[in-house]
Short mmCIF file of N, CA and C in Angstrom, two decimals:
data_model
loop_
_atom_site.label_atom_id
_atom_site.label_comp_id
_atom_site.label_asym_id
_atom_site.label_seq_id
_atom_site.Cartn_x
_atom_site.Cartn_y
_atom_site.Cartn_z
N ASP A 246 -8.15 47.71 6.03
CA ASP A 246 -9.31 48.56 5.89
C ASP A 246 -9.12 49.84 6.71
N VAL A 247 -9.54 50.94 6.15
CA VAL A 247 -9.48 52.22 6.84
C VAL A 247 -10.87 52.58 7.32
N GLU A 248 -10.98 52.91 8.59
CA GLU A 248 -12.25 53.36 9.13
C GLU A 248 -12.20 54.86 9.30
N GLU A 249 -13.29 55.53 9.03
CA GLU A 249 -13.35 56.98 9.16
C GLU A 249 -14.38 57.36 10.21
N TYR A 250 -13.99 58.31 11.04
CA TYR A 250 -14.86 58.79 12.11
C TYR A 250 -14.80 60.30 12.16
N ALA A 251 -15.78 60.90 12.76
CA ALA A 251 -15.78 62.34 13.01
C ALA A 251 -16.25 62.55 14.44
N VAL A 252 -15.48 63.31 15.18
CA VAL A 252 -15.79 63.56 16.58
C VAL A 252 -16.75 64.73 16.69
N LEU A 253 -17.67 64.64 17.61
CA LEU A 253 -18.63 65.71 17.84
C LEU A 253 -18.60 66.06 19.32
N SER A 254 -18.38 67.35 19.60
CA SER A 254 -18.38 67.80 20.99
C SER A 254 -19.81 68.09 21.43
N GLU A 255 -19.92 68.55 22.64
CA GLU A 255 -21.21 69.03 23.14
C GLU A 255 -21.67 70.16 22.22
N ILE A 256 -22.95 70.25 21.94
CA ILE A 256 -23.49 71.29 21.06
C ILE A 256 -23.59 72.60 21.82
N ALA A 257 -23.06 73.66 21.21
CA ALA A 257 -23.11 75.00 21.80
C ALA A 257 -24.31 75.74 21.21
N SER A 258 -25.18 76.25 22.06
CA SER A 258 -26.41 76.89 21.58
C SER A 258 -26.14 78.31 21.07
N VAL A 259 -27.01 78.76 20.18
CA VAL A 259 -26.93 80.12 19.66
C VAL A 259 -27.08 81.12 20.81
N GLU A 260 -27.89 80.78 21.79
CA GLU A 260 -28.05 81.67 22.95
C GLU A 260 -26.73 81.87 23.69
N THR A 261 -25.86 80.88 23.63
CA THR A 261 -24.57 80.94 24.31
C THR A 261 -23.48 81.59 23.46
N ILE A 262 -23.38 81.20 22.17
CA ILE A 262 -22.26 81.67 21.33
C ILE A 262 -22.67 82.64 20.24
N GLY A 263 -23.97 82.85 20.05
CA GLY A 263 -24.41 83.73 18.97
C GLY A 263 -24.24 83.06 17.62
N HIS A 264 -24.01 83.86 16.58
CA HIS A 264 -23.80 83.37 15.21
C HIS A 264 -22.40 83.78 14.78
N PRO A 265 -21.35 83.03 15.18
CA PRO A 265 -19.99 83.45 14.85
C PRO A 265 -19.75 83.50 13.35
N THR A 266 -19.06 84.52 12.91
CA THR A 266 -18.71 84.66 11.49
C THR A 266 -17.20 84.60 11.29
N SER A 267 -16.46 84.61 12.38
CA SER A 267 -15.01 84.45 12.30
C SER A 267 -14.54 83.79 13.58
N GLY A 268 -13.36 83.21 13.52
CA GLY A 268 -12.78 82.55 14.68
C GLY A 268 -11.91 81.40 14.26
N LEU A 269 -10.83 81.21 14.97
CA LEU A 269 -9.87 80.15 14.68
C LEU A 269 -10.49 78.78 14.86
N ILE A 270 -10.21 77.90 13.91
CA ILE A 270 -10.57 76.48 13.98
C ILE A 270 -9.25 75.73 13.88
N LYS A 271 -8.94 74.85 14.84
CA LYS A 271 -7.69 74.10 14.70
C LYS A 271 -7.83 72.71 15.30
N LEU A 272 -6.96 71.84 14.83
CA LEU A 272 -6.91 70.48 15.33
C LEU A 272 -5.45 70.10 15.46
N SER A 273 -5.08 69.56 16.62
CA SER A 273 -3.71 69.09 16.79
C SER A 273 -3.74 67.62 17.18
N VAL A 274 -2.69 66.92 16.76
CA VAL A 274 -2.50 65.52 17.11
C VAL A 274 -1.14 65.41 17.79
N ASN A 275 -1.15 64.94 19.02
CA ASN A 275 0.07 64.83 19.82
C ASN A 275 0.81 66.17 19.90
N GLY A 276 0.05 67.26 20.00
CA GLY A 276 0.62 68.59 20.15
C GLY A 276 1.04 69.25 18.85
N GLU A 277 0.96 68.55 17.73
CA GLU A 277 1.32 69.10 16.42
C GLU A 277 0.07 69.56 15.68
N ILE A 278 0.03 70.83 15.28
CA ILE A 278 -1.15 71.33 14.57
C ILE A 278 -1.23 70.67 13.20
N ARG A 279 -2.36 70.04 12.95
CA ARG A 279 -2.60 69.37 11.66
C ARG A 279 -3.55 70.18 10.78
N GLN A 280 -4.47 70.88 11.42
CA GLN A 280 -5.44 71.67 10.69
C GLN A 280 -5.57 73.03 11.36
N SER A 281 -5.68 74.06 10.55
CA SER A 281 -5.89 75.40 11.08
C SER A 281 -6.60 76.22 10.03
N GLY A 282 -7.62 76.93 10.45
CA GLY A 282 -8.39 77.76 9.54
C GLY A 282 -9.19 78.78 10.33
N ASP A 283 -10.03 79.51 9.64
CA ASP A 283 -10.86 80.52 10.28
C ASP A 283 -12.26 80.42 9.71
N LEU A 284 -13.26 80.57 10.57
CA LEU A 284 -14.65 80.54 10.11
C LEU A 284 -14.90 81.52 8.96
N LYS A 285 -14.21 82.67 8.98
CA LYS A 285 -14.43 83.69 7.95
C LYS A 285 -13.98 83.21 6.57
N ASP A 286 -13.17 82.15 6.51
CA ASP A 286 -12.66 81.65 5.24
C ASP A 286 -13.52 80.54 4.64
N LEU A 287 -14.61 80.19 5.32
CA LEU A 287 -15.51 79.18 4.77
C LEU A 287 -16.14 79.68 3.48
N VAL A 288 -16.36 78.78 2.53
CA VAL A 288 -17.02 79.16 1.28
C VAL A 288 -18.39 79.73 1.56
N ASN A 289 -19.13 79.10 2.46
CA ASN A 289 -20.44 79.58 2.89
C ASN A 289 -20.42 79.69 4.41
N SER A 290 -21.00 80.76 4.93
CA SER A 290 -21.04 80.95 6.38
C SER A 290 -21.96 79.92 7.01
N PRO A 291 -21.80 79.67 8.31
CA PRO A 291 -22.72 78.75 8.98
C PRO A 291 -24.19 79.16 8.80
N VAL A 292 -24.48 80.45 8.85
CA VAL A 292 -25.86 80.92 8.67
C VAL A 292 -26.35 80.59 7.25
N GLU A 293 -25.51 80.83 6.24
CA GLU A 293 -25.89 80.49 4.86
C GLU A 293 -26.14 79.00 4.71
N LEU A 294 -25.31 78.19 5.35
CA LEU A 294 -25.49 76.74 5.26
C LEU A 294 -26.82 76.30 5.88
N VAL A 295 -27.13 76.84 7.05
CA VAL A 295 -28.40 76.47 7.71
C VAL A 295 -29.58 76.95 6.87
N CYS A 296 -29.49 78.15 6.32
CA CYS A 296 -30.57 78.66 5.47
C CYS A 296 -30.79 77.75 4.27
N TYR A 297 -29.70 77.35 3.62
CA TYR A 297 -29.82 76.47 2.46
C TYR A 297 -30.40 75.12 2.85
N LEU A 298 -29.81 74.50 3.89
CA LEU A 298 -30.29 73.19 4.31
C LEU A 298 -31.75 73.22 4.73
N SER A 299 -32.16 74.30 5.39
CA SER A 299 -33.56 74.38 5.82
C SER A 299 -34.52 74.57 4.65
N SER A 300 -33.99 74.97 3.49
CA SER A 300 -34.85 75.06 2.29
C SER A 300 -35.05 73.68 1.66
N CYS A 301 -34.19 72.71 2.04
CA CYS A 301 -34.27 71.36 1.48
C CYS A 301 -34.84 70.33 2.46
N TYR A 302 -34.64 70.60 3.75
CA TYR A 302 -35.00 69.63 4.80
C TYR A 302 -35.65 70.37 5.96
N HIS A 303 -36.43 69.62 6.72
CA HIS A 303 -36.95 70.19 7.96
C HIS A 303 -35.89 69.96 9.03
N LEU A 304 -35.29 71.04 9.51
CA LEU A 304 -34.25 70.94 10.54
C LEU A 304 -34.87 71.05 11.92
N TRP A 305 -34.32 70.28 12.84
CA TRP A 305 -34.80 70.26 14.22
C TRP A 305 -33.67 70.70 15.14
N PRO A 306 -34.00 71.25 16.30
CA PRO A 306 -32.94 71.59 17.26
C PRO A 306 -32.07 70.37 17.55
N GLY A 307 -30.76 70.57 17.50
CA GLY A 307 -29.83 69.48 17.74
C GLY A 307 -29.39 68.76 16.48
N ASP A 308 -30.00 69.05 15.32
CA ASP A 308 -29.53 68.44 14.08
C ASP A 308 -28.09 68.87 13.81
N VAL A 309 -27.33 67.98 13.21
CA VAL A 309 -25.92 68.22 12.93
C VAL A 309 -25.69 68.08 11.44
N SER A 310 -24.88 68.97 10.88
CA SER A 310 -24.51 68.89 9.48
C SER A 310 -22.99 68.98 9.36
N TYR A 311 -22.37 67.93 8.91
CA TYR A 311 -20.92 67.95 8.66
C TYR A 311 -20.71 68.53 7.27
N THR A 312 -19.92 69.58 7.19
CA THR A 312 -19.81 70.32 5.92
C THR A 312 -18.41 70.36 5.34
N GLY A 313 -17.45 69.75 5.98
CA GLY A 313 -16.08 69.77 5.49
C GLY A 313 -15.13 70.21 6.57
N THR A 314 -13.88 70.35 6.21
CA THR A 314 -12.84 70.59 7.19
C THR A 314 -11.67 71.30 6.53
N PRO A 315 -10.88 72.06 7.29
CA PRO A 315 -9.68 72.65 6.70
C PRO A 315 -8.72 71.57 6.20
N SER A 316 -7.80 71.92 5.33
CA SER A 316 -6.83 70.94 4.84
C SER A 316 -6.01 70.40 5.99
N GLY A 317 -5.46 69.21 5.79
CA GLY A 317 -4.63 68.61 6.81
C GLY A 317 -5.21 67.34 7.40
N VAL A 318 -6.31 66.85 6.84
CA VAL A 318 -6.92 65.62 7.34
C VAL A 318 -5.89 64.49 7.19
N GLY A 319 -5.78 63.65 8.19
CA GLY A 319 -4.83 62.55 8.10
C GLY A 319 -5.18 61.44 9.06
N THR A 320 -4.39 60.41 9.00
CA THR A 320 -4.59 59.23 9.81
C THR A 320 -4.19 59.50 11.26
N VAL A 321 -4.94 58.95 12.18
CA VAL A 321 -4.54 58.93 13.60
C VAL A 321 -4.40 57.47 14.01
N LEU A 322 -3.54 57.25 14.99
CA LEU A 322 -3.21 55.89 15.40
C LEU A 322 -3.53 55.67 16.87
N PRO A 323 -3.67 54.42 17.28
CA PRO A 323 -3.89 54.14 18.70
C PRO A 323 -2.84 54.84 19.55
N GLY A 324 -3.29 55.48 20.62
CA GLY A 324 -2.41 56.21 21.51
C GLY A 324 -2.29 57.69 21.19
N ASP A 325 -2.73 58.10 19.98
CA ASP A 325 -2.66 59.53 19.62
C ASP A 325 -3.58 60.34 20.50
N ARG A 326 -3.14 61.55 20.84
CA ARG A 326 -3.94 62.50 21.60
C ARG A 326 -4.39 63.61 20.65
N ILE A 327 -5.68 63.84 20.60
CA ILE A 327 -6.26 64.80 19.66
C ILE A 327 -6.90 65.94 20.45
N GLU A 328 -6.70 67.16 19.97
CA GLU A 328 -7.34 68.32 20.56
C GLU A 328 -7.92 69.18 19.44
N GLY A 329 -9.23 69.43 19.51
CA GLY A 329 -9.90 70.29 18.55
C GLY A 329 -10.35 71.56 19.24
N TYR A 330 -10.37 72.65 18.50
CA TYR A 330 -10.70 73.95 19.09
C TYR A 330 -11.41 74.82 18.07
N ILE A 331 -12.48 75.48 18.50
CA ILE A 331 -13.13 76.52 17.72
C ILE A 331 -13.26 77.74 18.64
N GLN A 332 -12.64 78.83 18.23
CA GLN A 332 -12.64 80.05 19.03
C GLN A 332 -14.06 80.49 19.33
N GLY A 333 -14.33 80.77 20.58
CA GLY A 333 -15.66 81.21 20.98
C GLY A 333 -16.65 80.09 21.19
N VAL A 334 -16.24 78.87 20.85
CA VAL A 334 -17.13 77.71 21.02
C VAL A 334 -16.57 76.78 22.09
N GLY A 335 -15.33 76.35 21.92
CA GLY A 335 -14.75 75.49 22.94
C GLY A 335 -13.69 74.56 22.41
N THR A 336 -13.27 73.65 23.29
CA THR A 336 -12.20 72.69 23.01
C THR A 336 -12.72 71.30 23.32
N ILE A 337 -12.25 70.33 22.54
CA ILE A 337 -12.53 68.93 22.81
C ILE A 337 -11.20 68.19 22.77
N LYS A 338 -10.99 67.31 23.74
CA LYS A 338 -9.75 66.53 23.84
C LYS A 338 -10.12 65.06 23.94
N LEU A 339 -9.35 64.21 23.25
CA LEU A 339 -9.59 62.78 23.32
C LEU A 339 -8.34 62.02 22.96
N SER A 340 -8.31 60.75 23.31
CA SER A 340 -7.20 59.85 22.95
C SER A 340 -7.78 58.68 22.18
N ILE A 341 -7.00 58.21 21.22
CA ILE A 341 -7.41 57.06 20.42
C ILE A 341 -7.02 55.80 21.20
N ALA A 342 -7.99 54.94 21.46
CA ALA A 342 -7.77 53.72 22.22
C ALA A 342 -7.10 52.66 21.36
N ASP A 343 -6.43 51.74 22.02
CA ASP A 343 -5.80 50.61 21.31
C ASP A 343 -6.85 49.66 20.79
#
């Protein structure tokens, strides 16, 4: 059986980061870049996504919406070290436990 997870870092407020429209997004596993993209290449900007979602749902501060990911999604194994980065937002680092 394959289990799927998505990691979520600390939430960065608009007051802190503004409304970014461009910036590198990358993910590496054991130092090898697996995913790399730019916010400017998203089909819909983060602002457009929030506007659309708020027309369908009542959004509250802290709500999270997973909207997809750059190509390169793959399996990680126990012991793998993962580092995610969004320019202007921050970095998250973690290891997969046995």
